[in-house]
Structures are given as C-alpha cells and as structure tokens.
Tab-separated table of C-alpha atoms in Angstrom:
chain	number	residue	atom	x	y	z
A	1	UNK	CA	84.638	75.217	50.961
A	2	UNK	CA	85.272	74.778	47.058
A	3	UNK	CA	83.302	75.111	44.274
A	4	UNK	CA	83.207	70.917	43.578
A	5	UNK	CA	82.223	70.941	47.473
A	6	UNK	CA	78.778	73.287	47.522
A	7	UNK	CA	76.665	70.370	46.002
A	8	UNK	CA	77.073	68.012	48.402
A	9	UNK	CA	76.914	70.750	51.025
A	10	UNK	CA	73.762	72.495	49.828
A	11	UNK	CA	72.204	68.728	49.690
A	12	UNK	CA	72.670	68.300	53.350
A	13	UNK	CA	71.606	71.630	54.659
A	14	UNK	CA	69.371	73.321	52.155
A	15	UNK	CA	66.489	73.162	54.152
A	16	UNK	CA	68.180	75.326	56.812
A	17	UNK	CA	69.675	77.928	54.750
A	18	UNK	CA	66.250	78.309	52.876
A	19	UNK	CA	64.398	78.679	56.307
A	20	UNK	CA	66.938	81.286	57.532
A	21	UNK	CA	66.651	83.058	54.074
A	22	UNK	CA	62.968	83.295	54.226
A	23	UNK	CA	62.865	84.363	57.963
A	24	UNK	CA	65.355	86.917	56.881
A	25	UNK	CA	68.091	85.875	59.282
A	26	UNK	CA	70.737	84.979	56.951
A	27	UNK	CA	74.300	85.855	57.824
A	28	UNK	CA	76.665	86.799	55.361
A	29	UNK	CA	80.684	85.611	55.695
A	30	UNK	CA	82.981	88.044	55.815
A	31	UNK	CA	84.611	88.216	52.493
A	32	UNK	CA	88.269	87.697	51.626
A	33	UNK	CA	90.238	90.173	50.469
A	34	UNK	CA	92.611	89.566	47.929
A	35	UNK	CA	95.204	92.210	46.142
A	36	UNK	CA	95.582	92.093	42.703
A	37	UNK	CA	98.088	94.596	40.417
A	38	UNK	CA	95.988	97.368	38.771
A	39	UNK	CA	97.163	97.906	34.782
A	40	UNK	CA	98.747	101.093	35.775
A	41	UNK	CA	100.848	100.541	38.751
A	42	UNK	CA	99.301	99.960	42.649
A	43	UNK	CA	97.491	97.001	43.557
A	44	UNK	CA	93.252	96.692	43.592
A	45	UNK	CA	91.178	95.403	46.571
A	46	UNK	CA	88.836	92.535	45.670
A	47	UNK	CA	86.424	91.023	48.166
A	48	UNK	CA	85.717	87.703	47.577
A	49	UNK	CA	82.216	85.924	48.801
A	50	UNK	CA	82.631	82.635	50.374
A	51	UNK	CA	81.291	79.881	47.594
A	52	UNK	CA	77.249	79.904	49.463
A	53	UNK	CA	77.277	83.995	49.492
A	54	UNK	CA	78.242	83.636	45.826
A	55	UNK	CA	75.833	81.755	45.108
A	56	UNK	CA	73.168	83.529	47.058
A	57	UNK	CA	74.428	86.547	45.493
A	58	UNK	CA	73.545	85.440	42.332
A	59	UNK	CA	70.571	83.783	42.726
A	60	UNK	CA	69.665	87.218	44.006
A	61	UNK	CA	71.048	89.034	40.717
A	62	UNK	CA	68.960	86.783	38.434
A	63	UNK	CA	65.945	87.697	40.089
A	64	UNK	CA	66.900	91.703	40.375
A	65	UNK	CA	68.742	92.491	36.997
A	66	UNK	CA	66.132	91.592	34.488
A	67	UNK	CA	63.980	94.086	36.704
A	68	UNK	CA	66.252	97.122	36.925
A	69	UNK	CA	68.772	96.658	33.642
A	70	UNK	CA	65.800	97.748	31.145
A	71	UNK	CA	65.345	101.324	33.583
A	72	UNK	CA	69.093	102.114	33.354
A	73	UNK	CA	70.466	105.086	31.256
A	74	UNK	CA	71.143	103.894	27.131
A	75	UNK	CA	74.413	105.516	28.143
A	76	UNK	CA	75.648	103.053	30.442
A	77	UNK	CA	77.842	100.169	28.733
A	78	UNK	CA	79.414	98.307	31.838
A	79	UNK	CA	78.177	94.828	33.662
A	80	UNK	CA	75.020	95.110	31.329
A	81	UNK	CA	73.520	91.703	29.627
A	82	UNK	CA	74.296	92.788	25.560
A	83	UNK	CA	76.403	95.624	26.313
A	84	UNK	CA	79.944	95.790	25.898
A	85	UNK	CA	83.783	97.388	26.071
A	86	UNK	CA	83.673	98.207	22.386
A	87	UNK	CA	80.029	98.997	21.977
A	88	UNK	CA	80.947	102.037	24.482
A	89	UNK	CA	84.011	102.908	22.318
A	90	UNK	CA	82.255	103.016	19.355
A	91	UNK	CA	79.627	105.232	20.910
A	92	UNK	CA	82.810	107.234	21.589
A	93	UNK	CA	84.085	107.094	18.669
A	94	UNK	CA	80.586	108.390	16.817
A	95	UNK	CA	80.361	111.443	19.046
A	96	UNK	CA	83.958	112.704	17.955
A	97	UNK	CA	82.926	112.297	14.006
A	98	UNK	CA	80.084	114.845	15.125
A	99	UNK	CA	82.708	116.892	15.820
A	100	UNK	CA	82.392	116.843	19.607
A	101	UNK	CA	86.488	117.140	19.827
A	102	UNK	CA	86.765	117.962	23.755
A	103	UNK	CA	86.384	114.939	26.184
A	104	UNK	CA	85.826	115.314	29.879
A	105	UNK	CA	87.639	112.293	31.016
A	106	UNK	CA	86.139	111.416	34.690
A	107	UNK	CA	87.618	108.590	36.969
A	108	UNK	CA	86.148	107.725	40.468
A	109	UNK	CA	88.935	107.130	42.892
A	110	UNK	CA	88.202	103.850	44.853
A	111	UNK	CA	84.648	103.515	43.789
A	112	UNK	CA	84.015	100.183	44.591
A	113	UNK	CA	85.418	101.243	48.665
A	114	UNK	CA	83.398	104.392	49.019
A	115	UNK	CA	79.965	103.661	47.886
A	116	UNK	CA	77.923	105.244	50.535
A	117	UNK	CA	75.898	102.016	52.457
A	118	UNK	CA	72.861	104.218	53.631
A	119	UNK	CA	72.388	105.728	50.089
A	120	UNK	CA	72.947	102.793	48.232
A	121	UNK	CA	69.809	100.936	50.313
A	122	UNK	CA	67.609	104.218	50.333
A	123	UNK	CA	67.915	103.649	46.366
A	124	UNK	CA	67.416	99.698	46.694
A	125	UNK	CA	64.425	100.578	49.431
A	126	UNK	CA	62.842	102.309	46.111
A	127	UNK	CA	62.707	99.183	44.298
A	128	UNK	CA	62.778	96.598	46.517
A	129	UNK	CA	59.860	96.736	48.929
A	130	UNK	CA	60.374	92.724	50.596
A	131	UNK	CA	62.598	93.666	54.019
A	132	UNK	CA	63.984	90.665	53.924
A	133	UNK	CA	65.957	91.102	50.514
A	134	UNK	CA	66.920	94.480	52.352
A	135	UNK	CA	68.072	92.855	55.048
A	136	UNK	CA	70.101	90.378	52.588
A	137	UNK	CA	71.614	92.992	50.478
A	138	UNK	CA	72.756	95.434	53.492
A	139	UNK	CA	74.077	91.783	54.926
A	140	UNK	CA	76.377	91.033	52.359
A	141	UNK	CA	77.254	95.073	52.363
A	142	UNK	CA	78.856	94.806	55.646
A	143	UNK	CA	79.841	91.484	56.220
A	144	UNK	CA	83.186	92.858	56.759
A	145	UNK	CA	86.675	91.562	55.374
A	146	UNK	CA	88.524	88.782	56.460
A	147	UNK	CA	92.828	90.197	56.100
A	148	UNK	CA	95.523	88.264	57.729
A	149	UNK	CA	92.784	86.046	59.741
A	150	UNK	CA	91.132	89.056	61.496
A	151	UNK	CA	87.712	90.433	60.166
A	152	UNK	CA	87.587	94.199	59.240
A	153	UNK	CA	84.002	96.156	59.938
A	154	UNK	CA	82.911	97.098	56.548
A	155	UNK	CA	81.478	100.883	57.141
A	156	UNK	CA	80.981	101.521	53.250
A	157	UNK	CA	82.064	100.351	50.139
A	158	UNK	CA	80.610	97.273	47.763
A	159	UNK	CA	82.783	94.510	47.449
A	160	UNK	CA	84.234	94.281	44.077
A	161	UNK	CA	84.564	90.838	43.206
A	162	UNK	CA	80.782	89.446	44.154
A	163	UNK	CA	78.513	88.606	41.712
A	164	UNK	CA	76.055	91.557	43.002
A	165	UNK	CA	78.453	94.390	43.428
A	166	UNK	CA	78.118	95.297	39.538
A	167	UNK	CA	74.511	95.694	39.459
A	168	UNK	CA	74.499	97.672	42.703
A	169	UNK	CA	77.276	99.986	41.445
A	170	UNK	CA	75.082	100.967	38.025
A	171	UNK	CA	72.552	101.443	40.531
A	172	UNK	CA	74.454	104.126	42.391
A	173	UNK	CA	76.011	105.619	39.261
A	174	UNK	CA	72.421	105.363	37.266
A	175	UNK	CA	72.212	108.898	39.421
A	176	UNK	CA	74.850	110.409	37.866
A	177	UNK	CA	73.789	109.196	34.571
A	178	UNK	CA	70.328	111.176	34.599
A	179	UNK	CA	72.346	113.864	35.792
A	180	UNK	CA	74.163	114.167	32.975
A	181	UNK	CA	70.747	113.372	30.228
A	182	UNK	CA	69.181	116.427	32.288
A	183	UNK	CA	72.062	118.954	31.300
A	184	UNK	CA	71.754	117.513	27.598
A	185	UNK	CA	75.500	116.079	27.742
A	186	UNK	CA	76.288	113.556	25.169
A	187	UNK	CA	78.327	110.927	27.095
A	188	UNK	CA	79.254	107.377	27.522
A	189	UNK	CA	79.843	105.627	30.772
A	190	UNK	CA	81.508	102.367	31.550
A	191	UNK	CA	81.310	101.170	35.217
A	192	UNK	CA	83.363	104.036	36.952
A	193	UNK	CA	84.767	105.447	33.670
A	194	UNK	CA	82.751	108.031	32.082
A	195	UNK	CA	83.341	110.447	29.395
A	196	UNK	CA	81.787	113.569	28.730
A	197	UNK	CA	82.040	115.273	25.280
A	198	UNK	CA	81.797	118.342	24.593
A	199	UNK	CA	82.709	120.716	20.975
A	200	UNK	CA	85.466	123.444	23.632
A	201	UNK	CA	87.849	123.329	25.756
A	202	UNK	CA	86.233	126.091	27.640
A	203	UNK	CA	82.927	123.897	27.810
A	204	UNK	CA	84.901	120.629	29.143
A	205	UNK	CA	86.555	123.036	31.872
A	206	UNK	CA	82.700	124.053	33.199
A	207	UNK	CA	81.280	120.723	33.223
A	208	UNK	CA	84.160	118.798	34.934
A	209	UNK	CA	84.004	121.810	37.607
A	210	UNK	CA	80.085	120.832	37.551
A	211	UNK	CA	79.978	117.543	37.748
A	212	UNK	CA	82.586	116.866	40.251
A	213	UNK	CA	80.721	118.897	42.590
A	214	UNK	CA	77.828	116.662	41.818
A	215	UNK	CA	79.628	113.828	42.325
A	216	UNK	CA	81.355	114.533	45.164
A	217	UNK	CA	78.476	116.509	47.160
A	218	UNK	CA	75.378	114.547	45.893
A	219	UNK	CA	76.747	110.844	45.612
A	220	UNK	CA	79.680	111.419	48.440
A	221	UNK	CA	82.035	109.886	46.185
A	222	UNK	CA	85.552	111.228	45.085
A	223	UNK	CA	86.746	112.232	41.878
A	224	UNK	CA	90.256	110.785	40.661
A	225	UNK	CA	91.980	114.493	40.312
A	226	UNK	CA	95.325	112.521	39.100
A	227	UNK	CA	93.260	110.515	36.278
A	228	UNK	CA	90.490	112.772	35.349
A	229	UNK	CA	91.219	115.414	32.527
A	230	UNK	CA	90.324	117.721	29.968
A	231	UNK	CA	91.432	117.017	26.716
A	232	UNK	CA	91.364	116.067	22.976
A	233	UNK	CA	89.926	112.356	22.376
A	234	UNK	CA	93.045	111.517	20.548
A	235	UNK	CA	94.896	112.659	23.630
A	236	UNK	CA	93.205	110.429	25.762
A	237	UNK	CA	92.342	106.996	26.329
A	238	UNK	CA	89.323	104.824	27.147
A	239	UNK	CA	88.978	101.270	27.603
A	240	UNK	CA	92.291	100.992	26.380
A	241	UNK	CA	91.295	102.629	22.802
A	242	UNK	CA	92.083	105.854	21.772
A	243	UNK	CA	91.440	107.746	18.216
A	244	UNK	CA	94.187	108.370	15.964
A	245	UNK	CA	93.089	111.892	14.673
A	246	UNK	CA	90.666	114.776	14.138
A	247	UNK	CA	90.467	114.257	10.454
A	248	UNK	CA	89.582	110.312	10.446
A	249	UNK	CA	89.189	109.713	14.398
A	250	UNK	CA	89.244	106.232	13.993
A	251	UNK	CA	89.631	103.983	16.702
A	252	UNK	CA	93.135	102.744	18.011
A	253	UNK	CA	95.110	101.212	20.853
A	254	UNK	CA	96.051	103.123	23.669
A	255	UNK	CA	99.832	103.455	24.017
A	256	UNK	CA	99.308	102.450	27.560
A	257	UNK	CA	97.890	99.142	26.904
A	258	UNK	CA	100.648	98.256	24.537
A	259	UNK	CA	102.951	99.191	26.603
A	260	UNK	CA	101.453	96.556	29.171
A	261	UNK	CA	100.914	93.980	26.312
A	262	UNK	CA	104.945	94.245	25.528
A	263	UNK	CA	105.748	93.879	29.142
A	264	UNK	CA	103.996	90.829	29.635
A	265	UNK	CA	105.345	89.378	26.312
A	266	UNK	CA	108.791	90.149	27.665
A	267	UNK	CA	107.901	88.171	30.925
A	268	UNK	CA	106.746	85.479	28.853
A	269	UNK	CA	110.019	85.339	26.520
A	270	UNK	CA	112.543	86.441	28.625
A	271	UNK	CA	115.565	84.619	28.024
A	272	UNK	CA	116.135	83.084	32.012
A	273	UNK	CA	112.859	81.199	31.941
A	274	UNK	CA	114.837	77.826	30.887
A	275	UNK	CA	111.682	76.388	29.372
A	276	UNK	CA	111.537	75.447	25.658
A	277	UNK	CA	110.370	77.033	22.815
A	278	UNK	CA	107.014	75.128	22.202
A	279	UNK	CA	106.101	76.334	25.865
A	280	UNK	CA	107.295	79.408	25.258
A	281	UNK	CA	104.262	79.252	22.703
A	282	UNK	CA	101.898	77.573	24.810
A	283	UNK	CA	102.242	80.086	26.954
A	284	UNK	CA	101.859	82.953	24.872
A	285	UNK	CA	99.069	82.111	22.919
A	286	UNK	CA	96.346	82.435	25.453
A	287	UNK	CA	97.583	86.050	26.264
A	288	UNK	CA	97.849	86.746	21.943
A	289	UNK	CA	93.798	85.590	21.754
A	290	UNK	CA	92.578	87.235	24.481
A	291	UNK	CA	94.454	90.337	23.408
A	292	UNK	CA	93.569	90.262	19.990
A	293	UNK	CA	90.347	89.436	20.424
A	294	UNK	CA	89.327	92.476	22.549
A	295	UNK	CA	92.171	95.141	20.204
A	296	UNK	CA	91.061	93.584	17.292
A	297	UNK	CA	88.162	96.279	17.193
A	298	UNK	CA	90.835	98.437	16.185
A	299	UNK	CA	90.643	99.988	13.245
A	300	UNK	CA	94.539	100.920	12.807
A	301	UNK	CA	97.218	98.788	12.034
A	302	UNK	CA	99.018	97.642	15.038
A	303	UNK	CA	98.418	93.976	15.577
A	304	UNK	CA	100.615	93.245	12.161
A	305	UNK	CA	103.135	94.981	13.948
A	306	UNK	CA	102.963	93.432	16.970
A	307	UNK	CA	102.816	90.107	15.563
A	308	UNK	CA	106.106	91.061	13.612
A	309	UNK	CA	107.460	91.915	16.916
A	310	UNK	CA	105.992	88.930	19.042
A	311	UNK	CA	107.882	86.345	16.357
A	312	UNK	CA	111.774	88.895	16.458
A	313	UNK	CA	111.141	88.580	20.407
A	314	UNK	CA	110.742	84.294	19.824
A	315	UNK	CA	113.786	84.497	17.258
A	316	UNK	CA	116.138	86.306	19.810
A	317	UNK	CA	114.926	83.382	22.514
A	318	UNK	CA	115.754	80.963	20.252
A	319	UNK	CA	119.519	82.683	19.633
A	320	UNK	CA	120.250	82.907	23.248
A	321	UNK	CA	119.060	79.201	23.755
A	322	UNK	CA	120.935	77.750	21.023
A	323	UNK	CA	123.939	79.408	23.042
A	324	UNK	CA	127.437	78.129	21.203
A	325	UNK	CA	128.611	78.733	17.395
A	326	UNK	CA	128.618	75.110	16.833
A	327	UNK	CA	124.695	74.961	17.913
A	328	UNK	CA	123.543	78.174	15.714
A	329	UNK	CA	125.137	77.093	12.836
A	330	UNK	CA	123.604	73.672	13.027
A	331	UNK	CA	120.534	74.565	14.128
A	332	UNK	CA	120.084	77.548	11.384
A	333	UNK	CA	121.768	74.905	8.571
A	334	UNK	CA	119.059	72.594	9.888
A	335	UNK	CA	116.006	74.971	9.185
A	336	UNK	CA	116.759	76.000	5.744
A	337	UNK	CA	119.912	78.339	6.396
A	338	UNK	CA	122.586	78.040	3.674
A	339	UNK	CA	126.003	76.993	5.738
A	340	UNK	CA	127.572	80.094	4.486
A	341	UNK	CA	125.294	82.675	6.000
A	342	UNK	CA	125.000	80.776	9.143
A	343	UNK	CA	128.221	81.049	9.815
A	344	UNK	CA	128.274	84.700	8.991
A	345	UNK	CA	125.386	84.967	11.105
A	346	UNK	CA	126.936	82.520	13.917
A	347	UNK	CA	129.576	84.504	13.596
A	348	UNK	CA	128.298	88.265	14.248
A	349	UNK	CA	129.244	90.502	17.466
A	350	UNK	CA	125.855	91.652	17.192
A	351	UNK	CA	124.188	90.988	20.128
A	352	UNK	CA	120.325	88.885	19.679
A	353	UNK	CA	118.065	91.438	19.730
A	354	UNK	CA	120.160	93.223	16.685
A	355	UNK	CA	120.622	89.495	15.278
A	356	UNK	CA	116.434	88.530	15.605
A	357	UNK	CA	116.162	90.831	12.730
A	358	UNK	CA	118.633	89.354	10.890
A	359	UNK	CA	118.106	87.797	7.375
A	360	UNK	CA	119.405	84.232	8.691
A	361	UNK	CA	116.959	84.230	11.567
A	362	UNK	CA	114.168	85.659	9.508
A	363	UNK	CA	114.601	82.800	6.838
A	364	UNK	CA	114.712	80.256	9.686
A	365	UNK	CA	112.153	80.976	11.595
A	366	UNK	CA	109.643	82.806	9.360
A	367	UNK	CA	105.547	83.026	9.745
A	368	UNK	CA	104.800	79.754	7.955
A	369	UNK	CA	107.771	78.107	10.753
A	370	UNK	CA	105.869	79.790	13.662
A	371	UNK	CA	102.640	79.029	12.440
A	372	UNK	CA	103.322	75.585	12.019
A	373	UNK	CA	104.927	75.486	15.908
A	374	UNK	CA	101.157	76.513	17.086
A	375	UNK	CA	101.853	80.690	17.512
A	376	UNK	CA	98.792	82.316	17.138
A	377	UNK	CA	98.789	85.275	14.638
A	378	UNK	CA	96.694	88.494	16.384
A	379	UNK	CA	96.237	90.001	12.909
A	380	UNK	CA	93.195	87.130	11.927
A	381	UNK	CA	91.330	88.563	14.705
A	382	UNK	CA	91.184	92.369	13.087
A	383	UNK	CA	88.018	93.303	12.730
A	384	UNK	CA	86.064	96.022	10.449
C-alpha cells in the first residue's frame, strides 16, 4: 500500500481497525528492512512500518510525547520538539570555554537492535497504565522483519525508522541521563551520542570505566569500544562539529564530514557522468543547501573554501567536456577569454585539475558566471 492509497483504504475499513484497536487486538506488520550506507563506512538497518502502522505509530506519538518530552533530562538534544543538532553543539561548545577540556566521547554500538524489549515496557508500564496501548507498543516491538520475503522474530531491538522508535529510545536512554545528573557530570546527549566533559584526562579515564559498566550492566546495552574515546574536544568530533582550539574553542567542521561532503561532490562532478553542466548544477545544489544550512553554524571559515573548491571542481568538468583545442579555445574566446590566452591555455600539457585553477578558466567561469548558471553559494548560509 502507498501513501496516496491509505485514504481511500482507511475510508473503507476504519471502523474495523478502530474496533480491533480499542479491543486491543491489533496486529502489527512485520516491518521491512532496508540497508542504508552509514557516513563512516558499513551499512545501517532501518525497519520500515507498513503505511497503517505508520500511521498508528504516530497517532500514538502525538498522544504520548507531549506527556513524557517535558520529564526528560535538559541534557538530551535528539528527536525532541525545539531541540536541535546545533543547540547540543553549542551546549558543547559552552562547557569547553569553562574550561572543561577532556571529553568522554560515548557511542552505543547498534542501539536501535539491542534495546532490551522487557525493560523498555517495564519503563512504558510506569507511564502508561491502559493495557491496551501496552499491548500496541510491545506489538509493533516485535512484529518481526520482513528480509528477502521471509519474516525474522524480532527478540529485541526498536525499529529505527518508525515514527515511535525515537521517543521510545529517549525513554530508555532518559536512564542513563539521570545517571549522569546524579554524579554531577556536565554532559550533552544526542540520541545515542553522548559526551561527557570533564577538566582531566585522569577524570575522563574513571568515568568512561564508570559509565560503561552502567551502561552495559544496568541498561544491557553495549558500548562502541572502536568509537568511544577519551580525548581533547578539539580532537574529537560531534555531530559532525568539532572546536578548533583551547584558546578560542570555537566551533568547526569535522574533518570527517568534509571528507564525505568532497566525496559526494566528486560523485556529482565526475567527469563520466555525460550529463551537462546546468544538471551538473541542478544536481548539486540540493546537496550545497542542505549542507550549508546545517555547517553553516560554523563559526570558522570553511564554506568560502569549499565554495572556491566546488566552482575549480565545475571548471575542470567543463575542460574535460569541451574535449578538443578547437572547442576550448572557442568556448573560452566565447566567455570573455582573450584569443591569445586561450590558446595558451588550450594549449597547456597540464592536465584539468592543474588547468581549473588556471587564470583563463578562472576569468571564464568566475562567481558572477556560476551564479548566474543557478550554483548555490554555501558561504550566504554562515551564520554568527
């Protein structure tokens, strides 16, 4: 069933999925699972709801979340109505300026798989007293996954990818979170990322020994040994920001993510795509807004940068495409290129990349030439 198909579907036979909701007999679908690539390498599980349980789910979620959102920890940033990515960063980023230069970087390995079922409904059972939204929720827990047309038993685990696996996951990790207020610990936690920070090294070695015990003994969850770290804030990353210093420790992108933010540029650009240059654009612009707008909370200087770079990348496309001498010279003569540096240019045994930064290119293809062809320019999304 699709989306543009549920009306019509719910109009037939609402009447019988209301009276099996309110006898408590609803049946959850098995959810389909569906891999996506994670950011650093290896693939993540979602479970997708068939298009009633999503809605269900929901419907659910609106009635539960204005309930238990206001009794969560202040800490908490993640899947939170008027909380955000940067509003946890910046929370970051204040602790640091306290001088709190140790972090306790703790990742959860597969926390979406391994939530424990029985202690995840104790903790609903404490807040949720109708058995038939028990019955729902525990439904939709083990509904089971539906891989290569045969249905998996789902023993633990919340499905990542329903509309009510966020709310029950701060529910689980709201534990750990008045853990952590108890022992005084200034920290910030976004979904399964969560930072502790601390003023030693010494310090950050006892309370990652600490709290992965608690973690792993009280909450029966694992902690990602590979991920999770002691270290200096500038040494580390979270939410794809990192700070640039001790002395300033102002906010910055992660190498990682622009390492991931060239790659994809280079997938977009590459030079065996065969499409034009205005799709070239069209395509990249959706990726340059969406990037910007999250990095732009930066408070460094790298989206100038990578602007400069995004346009030498679209300069060395256009080289390769123009392909023979006769169609650089003409096409640089064309945009503004005086005939006797085109032909220098044309002329070069540089290969593109060295030639993008050329002069020639730079006069032909400049920031007002881009700007006019529609390429969006990161740097007007930089924020204070």
């Amino acid at each position: 069933m699709t989306v543009r198909e549920l009306p019509g579907v719910l109009a037939a036979r609402w009447p019988e999925i209301e009276r099996t909701l309110l006898e408590g007999r609803y049946q959850p679908h098995p959810v389909r699972r569906v891999m996506i690539p994670k950011p650093g390498g290896g693939e993540r599980a979602l479970g997708i709801p068939t298009v009633l349980d999503r809605t269900i789910q929901q419907a659910v979620l609106q009635q539960l979340q204005p309930l238990w959102d206001p009794t969560f920890s202040e800490h908490s940033y993640g899947f939170r109505p008027g909380r955000s990515a940067h509003q946890a960063v910046a929370q970051a980023q204040a602790y640091v300026i306290e001088g709190y230069h140790f972090v306790v970087d703790l990742d959860l390995a597969k926390f979406f798989d391994r939530v424990n079922h029985d202690r995840l409904m104790a903790t609903v059972a404490t807040r949720v007293s109708d058995r038939r939204v028990l019955r729902l929720i525990r439904g939709f827990l083990t509904a089971g996954v539906l891989c290569n047309g045969l249905v998996e038993v789902s023993l633990e685990g919340t499905p990542q990818g329903g509309p009510l696996s966020p709310l029950l996951s701060n529910l689980v990790l709201d534990e750990l979170d008045r853990e952590l207020e108890r022992r005084g610990h200034r920290f910030v936690r976004y979904a399964d990322d969560c930072n502790v920070y601390v003023r030693s090294e010494k310090a950050g070695r006892r309370v990652m020994a600490s709290i992965t015990r608690f973690i792993e003994t009280r909450l029966k969850l694992q902690v990602n040994a590979a991920k999770s770290a002691v270290g200096r804030p500038w040494e580390r990353s979270f939410l794809g920001f990192t700070m640039r210093d001790e002395r300033t420790a102002w906010r910055c992108i992660a190498p990682k993510a622009i390492i991931r933010f060239k790659s994809r540029v280079k997938e977009l650009t590459g030079r065996s795509r065969g499409v034009s240059m205005a799709q070239v654009i069209k395509d990249l612009n959706p990726v340059l807004r969406g990037w910007a707008g999250y990095f732009g909370f930066s408070q460094w200087r790298e989206l100038p940068s990578l602007d400069a770079w995004v346009r030498r990348r679209l300069r060395c496309l256009a080289w390769v495409q123009w392909r023979t001498m006769r169609r650089r010279i003409g096409g640089l003569c064309q945009l503004g290129v005086a005939k006797r540096a085109a032909f220098e240019t044309a002329n070069s045994p540089k290969g593109p990349w060295r030639i993008s930064s050329s002069s020639a290119l730079h006069k032909a293809f400049g920031k007002g030439r881009f700007r006019a062809m529609g390429l969006v320019t990161m740097a007007d999304f930089a924020r204070a």
